[in-house]
Amino acid sequence: VVTRAIDSLDKKTTISFDGSSFKTKLEQYGLADKLAIKFAFEKRYALMDHPSTLSLTIENKSEDVIYVDWDRSSIADIGGRSRRVIRLTPYSSPDLSNSQVYTVIPPGSSVKETITAEGCLTADAENPEVLHPTVPLMSMAGVQKNKKLFSAFLEEEAVLSYRVWLVVQMGERESVQRGDRLYVLPCDIVTEKVPWTDSLPWKG
């Protein structure tokens, strides 16, 4: 009876940004005191749900200008398939036929952006020229086809993750060549199943 009761509870997940591994990469590049990135997520998600967009904040802590190159940035899913990052704006629909404008972050400033993957966009039913992010960045239905992985995930023995590769350029004034240096920054997005005890009333 107890097992049946537990199985009947709504299964939930948490999604987070692996900030510790990202910090390690920044330290390797010598950027730990120059750049910071944060992602924002809801507290809980239904088991089979995953967002179709990501909200992130990029902070420039350096004394140089930082440029974010969206066209060379990508999102690699669990299977390793790479898709171009698309920066979304509230005032226009994405135009996949044109190059995206760099985001410029002045020294001491930060920007908040919403991004998705190119393959997550679908055409509006009434106006095919308008694109909306509707396809999840990670398909839980697709993960479910891998029975071994999905079972381990349900048993809280494994996590699911995919990677956002952000390409940024930074002007280094102290460089002899006086040029912009290119960095490819890996941002791991991790999904974990929360314990069934999370659904207990007093956990709310």
mmCIF file of C-alpha atoms in Angstrom:
data_model
loop_
_atom_site.group_PDB
_atom_site.id
_atom_site.type_symbol
_atom_site.label_atom_id
_atom_site.label_comp_id
_atom_site.label_asym_id
_atom_site.label_seq_id
_atom_site.Cartn_x
_atom_site.Cartn_y
_atom_site.Cartn_z
ATOM 1 C CA VAL A 1 0.000 0.000 0.000
ATOM 2 C CA VAL A 2 2.796 2.392 0.898
ATOM 3 C CA THR A 3 4.581 1.640 -2.388
ATOM 4 C CA ARG A 4 1.401 2.305 -4.356
ATOM 5 C CA ALA A 5 0.866 5.559 -2.491
ATOM 6 C CA ILE A 6 4.410 6.698 -3.284
ATOM 7 C CA ASP A 7 4.025 5.745 -6.950
ATOM 8 C CA SER A 8 0.835 7.779 -7.163
ATOM 9 C CA LEU A 9 2.591 10.986 -6.145
ATOM 10 C CA ASP A 10 3.418 13.497 -8.862
ATOM 11 C CA LYS A 11 7.068 13.109 -9.813
ATOM 12 C CA LYS A 12 9.022 16.364 -9.870
ATOM 13 C CA THR A 13 12.422 17.475 -11.075
ATOM 14 C CA THR A 14 14.773 20.356 -10.475
ATOM 15 C CA ILE A 15 16.824 22.036 -13.181
ATOM 16 C CA SER A 16 20.007 23.885 -12.315
ATOM 17 C CA PHE A 17 23.183 25.337 -13.744
ATOM 18 C CA ASP A 18 26.376 23.532 -12.748
ATOM 19 C CA GLY A 19 28.123 26.644 -11.522
ATOM 20 C CA SER A 20 31.035 24.810 -9.898
ATOM 21 C CA SER A 21 32.296 23.215 -13.125
ATOM 22 C CA PHE A 22 31.788 26.512 -14.943
ATOM 23 C CA LYS A 23 33.833 28.339 -12.310
ATOM 24 C CA THR A 24 36.627 25.806 -12.777
ATOM 25 C CA LYS A 25 36.675 26.515 -16.514
ATOM 26 C CA LEU A 26 36.764 30.273 -15.890
ATOM 27 C CA GLU A 27 39.742 29.785 -13.595
ATOM 28 C CA GLN A 28 41.525 27.798 -16.302
ATOM 29 C CA TYR A 29 40.963 30.667 -18.735
ATOM 30 C CA GLY A 30 41.918 33.306 -16.186
ATOM 31 C CA LEU A 31 38.406 34.779 -16.314
ATOM 32 C CA ALA A 32 37.186 34.063 -12.785
ATOM 33 C CA ASP A 33 37.378 37.743 -11.819
ATOM 34 C CA LYS A 34 36.222 39.065 -15.210
ATOM 35 C CA LEU A 35 33.015 37.232 -16.076
ATOM 36 C CA ALA A 36 30.016 35.685 -14.312
ATOM 37 C CA ILE A 37 26.998 33.827 -15.702
ATOM 38 C CA LYS A 38 23.780 32.841 -13.937
ATOM 39 C CA PHE A 39 20.715 30.941 -15.155
ATOM 40 C CA ALA A 40 17.218 31.307 -13.676
ATOM 41 C CA PHE A 41 14.853 28.355 -13.239
ATOM 42 C CA GLU A 42 11.547 27.552 -11.590
ATOM 43 C CA LYS A 43 11.699 25.792 -8.226
ATOM 44 C CA ARG A 44 10.142 22.562 -9.544
ATOM 45 C CA TYR A 45 9.120 21.036 -12.876
ATOM 46 C CA ALA A 46 6.782 18.165 -13.694
ATOM 47 C CA LEU A 47 8.651 14.971 -14.583
ATOM 48 C CA MET A 48 7.963 15.065 -18.329
ATOM 49 C CA ASP A 49 8.223 18.836 -18.701
ATOM 50 C CA HIS A 50 11.298 20.800 -19.670
ATOM 51 C CA PRO A 51 11.500 24.464 -20.685
ATOM 52 C CA SER A 52 11.948 25.485 -24.305
ATOM 53 C CA THR A 53 13.953 28.582 -23.322
ATOM 54 C CA LEU A 54 16.695 29.511 -20.882
ATOM 55 C CA SER A 55 17.028 32.815 -19.032
ATOM 56 C CA LEU A 56 20.564 33.880 -18.238
ATOM 57 C CA THR A 57 22.446 36.866 -16.883
ATOM 58 C CA ILE A 58 25.951 37.646 -18.080
ATOM 59 C CA GLU A 59 27.996 40.032 -15.961
ATOM 60 C CA ASN A 60 31.124 41.776 -17.182
ATOM 61 C CA LYS A 61 33.341 42.324 -14.151
ATOM 62 C CA SER A 62 36.366 43.322 -16.207
ATOM 63 C CA GLU A 63 37.556 46.676 -17.527
ATOM 64 C CA ASP A 64 37.157 45.553 -21.130
ATOM 65 C CA VAL A 65 34.174 45.133 -23.443
ATOM 66 C CA ILE A 66 32.720 41.637 -23.801
ATOM 67 C CA TYR A 67 30.911 40.505 -26.961
ATOM 68 C CA VAL A 68 28.616 37.462 -27.017
ATOM 69 C CA ASP A 69 28.566 35.717 -30.394
ATOM 70 C CA TRP A 70 25.188 33.960 -30.551
ATOM 71 C CA ASP A 71 25.668 32.533 -34.043
ATOM 72 C CA ARG A 72 28.768 30.628 -32.972
ATOM 73 C CA SER A 73 27.215 29.557 -29.676
ATOM 74 C CA SER A 74 25.391 26.228 -29.559
ATOM 75 C CA ILE A 75 23.376 23.855 -27.404
ATOM 76 C CA ALA A 76 24.349 20.175 -27.422
ATOM 77 C CA ASP A 77 21.631 17.792 -26.265
ATOM 78 C CA ILE A 78 22.059 14.520 -24.366
ATOM 79 C CA GLY A 79 22.681 12.653 -27.610
ATOM 80 C CA GLY A 80 25.406 15.106 -28.633
ATOM 81 C CA ARG A 81 23.377 16.824 -31.363
ATOM 82 C CA SER A 82 24.443 20.472 -31.659
ATOM 83 C CA ARG A 83 22.008 23.284 -32.458
ATOM 84 C CA ARG A 84 22.644 26.994 -32.904
ATOM 85 C CA VAL A 85 21.701 29.245 -30.001
ATOM 86 C CA ILE A 86 18.936 31.707 -30.833
ATOM 87 C CA ARG A 87 18.651 34.887 -28.770
ATOM 88 C CA LEU A 88 15.013 35.865 -28.289
ATOM 89 C CA THR A 89 13.792 39.430 -28.084
ATOM 90 C CA PRO A 90 10.360 40.716 -26.984
ATOM 91 C CA TYR A 91 9.977 42.997 -29.992
ATOM 92 C CA SER A 92 10.635 40.690 -32.957
ATOM 93 C CA SER A 93 10.383 37.104 -34.135
ATOM 94 C CA PRO A 94 13.660 35.252 -34.795
ATOM 95 C CA ASP A 95 14.871 35.417 -38.387
ATOM 96 C CA LEU A 96 16.878 32.253 -38.981
ATOM 97 C CA SER A 97 18.024 33.387 -42.410
ATOM 98 C CA ASN A 98 20.092 36.289 -41.063
ATOM 99 C CA SER A 99 23.070 36.511 -38.751
ATOM 100 C CA GLN A 100 22.382 37.521 -35.162
ATOM 101 C CA VAL A 101 23.724 40.750 -33.756
ATOM 102 C CA TYR A 102 26.404 40.435 -31.097
ATOM 103 C CA THR A 103 25.415 41.360 -27.568
ATOM 104 C CA VAL A 104 27.801 44.016 -26.273
ATOM 105 C CA ILE A 105 28.473 44.145 -22.528
ATOM 106 C CA PRO A 106 30.388 47.260 -21.398
ATOM 107 C CA PRO A 107 32.787 47.073 -18.429
ATOM 108 C CA GLY A 108 31.017 46.766 -15.103
ATOM 109 C CA SER A 109 27.662 46.011 -16.751
ATOM 110 C CA SER A 110 25.413 42.972 -17.124
ATOM 111 C CA VAL A 111 22.721 41.793 -19.549
ATOM 112 C CA LYS A 112 19.742 39.503 -19.154
ATOM 113 C CA GLU A 113 18.891 37.379 -22.158
ATOM 114 C CA THR A 114 16.473 34.627 -23.119
ATOM 115 C CA ILE A 115 17.786 31.956 -25.469
ATOM 116 C CA THR A 116 16.618 28.780 -27.142
ATOM 117 C CA ALA A 117 17.967 26.303 -29.685
ATOM 118 C CA GLU A 118 17.229 26.663 -33.384
ATOM 119 C CA GLY A 119 15.451 23.297 -33.460
ATOM 120 C CA CYS A 120 13.059 24.371 -30.700
ATOM 121 C CA LEU A 121 11.315 26.994 -32.821
ATOM 122 C CA THR A 122 8.043 26.283 -34.612
ATOM 123 C CA ALA A 123 5.992 28.440 -36.960
ATOM 124 C CA ASP A 124 2.859 30.186 -35.772
ATOM 125 C CA ALA A 125 -0.309 28.497 -37.018
ATOM 126 C CA GLU A 126 -1.797 31.740 -38.323
ATOM 127 C CA ASN A 127 1.415 33.428 -39.458
ATOM 128 C CA PRO A 128 4.142 30.974 -40.569
ATOM 129 C CA GLU A 129 6.711 33.773 -40.662
ATOM 130 C CA VAL A 130 6.457 34.152 -36.891
ATOM 131 C CA LEU A 131 8.435 31.620 -34.864
ATOM 132 C CA HIS A 132 7.802 30.573 -31.273
ATOM 133 C CA PRO A 133 9.937 28.416 -28.929
ATOM 134 C CA THR A 134 7.639 25.462 -28.236
ATOM 135 C CA VAL A 135 9.867 22.380 -28.369
ATOM 136 C CA PRO A 136 11.619 21.547 -25.059
ATOM 137 C CA LEU A 137 15.386 21.946 -24.981
ATOM 138 C CA MET A 138 15.581 18.435 -23.569
ATOM 139 C CA SER A 139 12.941 15.897 -24.588
ATOM 140 C CA MET A 140 12.013 13.751 -21.596
ATOM 141 C CA ALA A 141 9.998 11.559 -23.967
ATOM 142 C CA GLY A 142 13.205 10.980 -25.905
ATOM 143 C CA VAL A 143 15.118 10.171 -22.731
ATOM 144 C CA GLN A 144 12.378 7.711 -21.789
ATOM 145 C CA LYS A 145 13.256 5.606 -24.856
ATOM 146 C CA ASN A 146 16.602 4.877 -23.205
ATOM 147 C CA LYS A 147 15.099 2.561 -20.597
ATOM 148 C CA LYS A 148 18.311 2.032 -18.659
ATOM 149 C CA LEU A 149 19.066 5.733 -18.321
ATOM 150 C CA PHE A 150 15.465 6.686 -17.581
ATOM 151 C CA SER A 151 15.172 3.987 -14.911
ATOM 152 C CA ALA A 152 18.387 5.170 -13.242
ATOM 153 C CA PHE A 153 17.052 8.722 -13.360
ATOM 154 C CA LEU A 154 13.765 7.704 -11.694
ATOM 155 C CA GLU A 155 15.706 5.855 -9.012
ATOM 156 C CA GLU A 156 17.754 9.026 -8.429
ATOM 157 C CA GLU A 157 20.912 7.186 -9.430
ATOM 158 C CA ALA A 158 21.617 9.382 -12.440
ATOM 159 C CA VAL A 159 21.101 12.967 -13.550
ATOM 160 C CA LEU A 160 20.349 14.293 -17.028
ATOM 161 C CA SER A 161 22.428 17.083 -18.463
ATOM 162 C CA TYR A 162 23.108 18.955 -21.649
ATOM 163 C CA ARG A 163 25.531 21.735 -22.462
ATOM 164 C CA VAL A 164 25.250 25.311 -23.656
ATOM 165 C CA TRP A 165 28.429 26.425 -25.424
ATOM 166 C CA LEU A 166 28.653 30.217 -25.179
ATOM 167 C CA VAL A 167 31.177 31.951 -27.418
ATOM 168 C CA VAL A 168 32.418 35.284 -26.093
ATOM 169 C CA GLN A 169 35.098 37.705 -27.200
ATOM 170 C CA MET A 170 36.977 39.973 -24.848
ATOM 171 C CA GLY A 171 39.173 42.909 -25.782
ATOM 172 C CA GLU A 172 42.390 42.609 -23.796
ATOM 173 C CA ARG A 173 44.035 46.003 -23.542
ATOM 174 C CA GLU A 174 47.190 44.568 -21.979
ATOM 175 C CA SER A 175 47.699 42.144 -24.856
ATOM 176 C CA VAL A 176 50.689 42.842 -27.102
ATOM 177 C CA GLN A 177 48.590 42.014 -30.186
ATOM 178 C CA ARG A 178 45.828 44.410 -29.083
ATOM 179 C CA GLY A 179 43.190 41.989 -30.360
ATOM 180 C CA ASP A 180 40.034 40.389 -29.065
ATOM 181 C CA ARG A 181 40.457 36.952 -27.576
ATOM 182 C CA LEU A 182 37.838 34.272 -28.200
ATOM 183 C CA TYR A 183 36.542 31.991 -25.433
ATOM 184 C CA VAL A 184 34.206 29.024 -25.702
ATOM 185 C CA LEU A 185 32.474 28.570 -22.337
ATOM 186 C CA PRO A 186 30.674 25.310 -21.440
ATOM 187 C CA CYS A 187 27.538 25.756 -19.319
ATOM 188 C CA ASP A 188 26.073 22.475 -18.080
ATOM 189 C CA ILE A 189 22.313 22.374 -17.422
ATOM 190 C CA VAL A 190 21.450 19.549 -15.022
ATOM 191 C CA THR A 191 18.076 17.909 -14.366
ATOM 192 C CA GLU A 192 17.586 15.854 -11.207
ATOM 193 C CA LYS A 193 14.574 13.969 -9.923
ATOM 194 C CA VAL A 194 13.577 15.141 -6.460
ATOM 195 C CA PRO A 195 12.812 12.530 -3.753
ATOM 196 C CA TRP A 196 9.178 11.475 -3.333
ATOM 197 C CA THR A 197 9.246 13.037 0.139
ATOM 198 C CA ASP A 198 9.284 16.422 -1.589
ATOM 199 C CA SER A 199 5.571 15.917 -2.352
ATOM 200 C CA LEU A 200 4.597 15.604 1.304
ATOM 201 C CA PRO A 201 2.299 18.457 2.455
ATOM 202 C CA TRP A 202 4.656 19.793 5.093
ATOM 203 C CA LYS A 203 7.438 20.073 2.500
ATOM 204 C CA GLY A 204 5.572 22.852 0.689
#
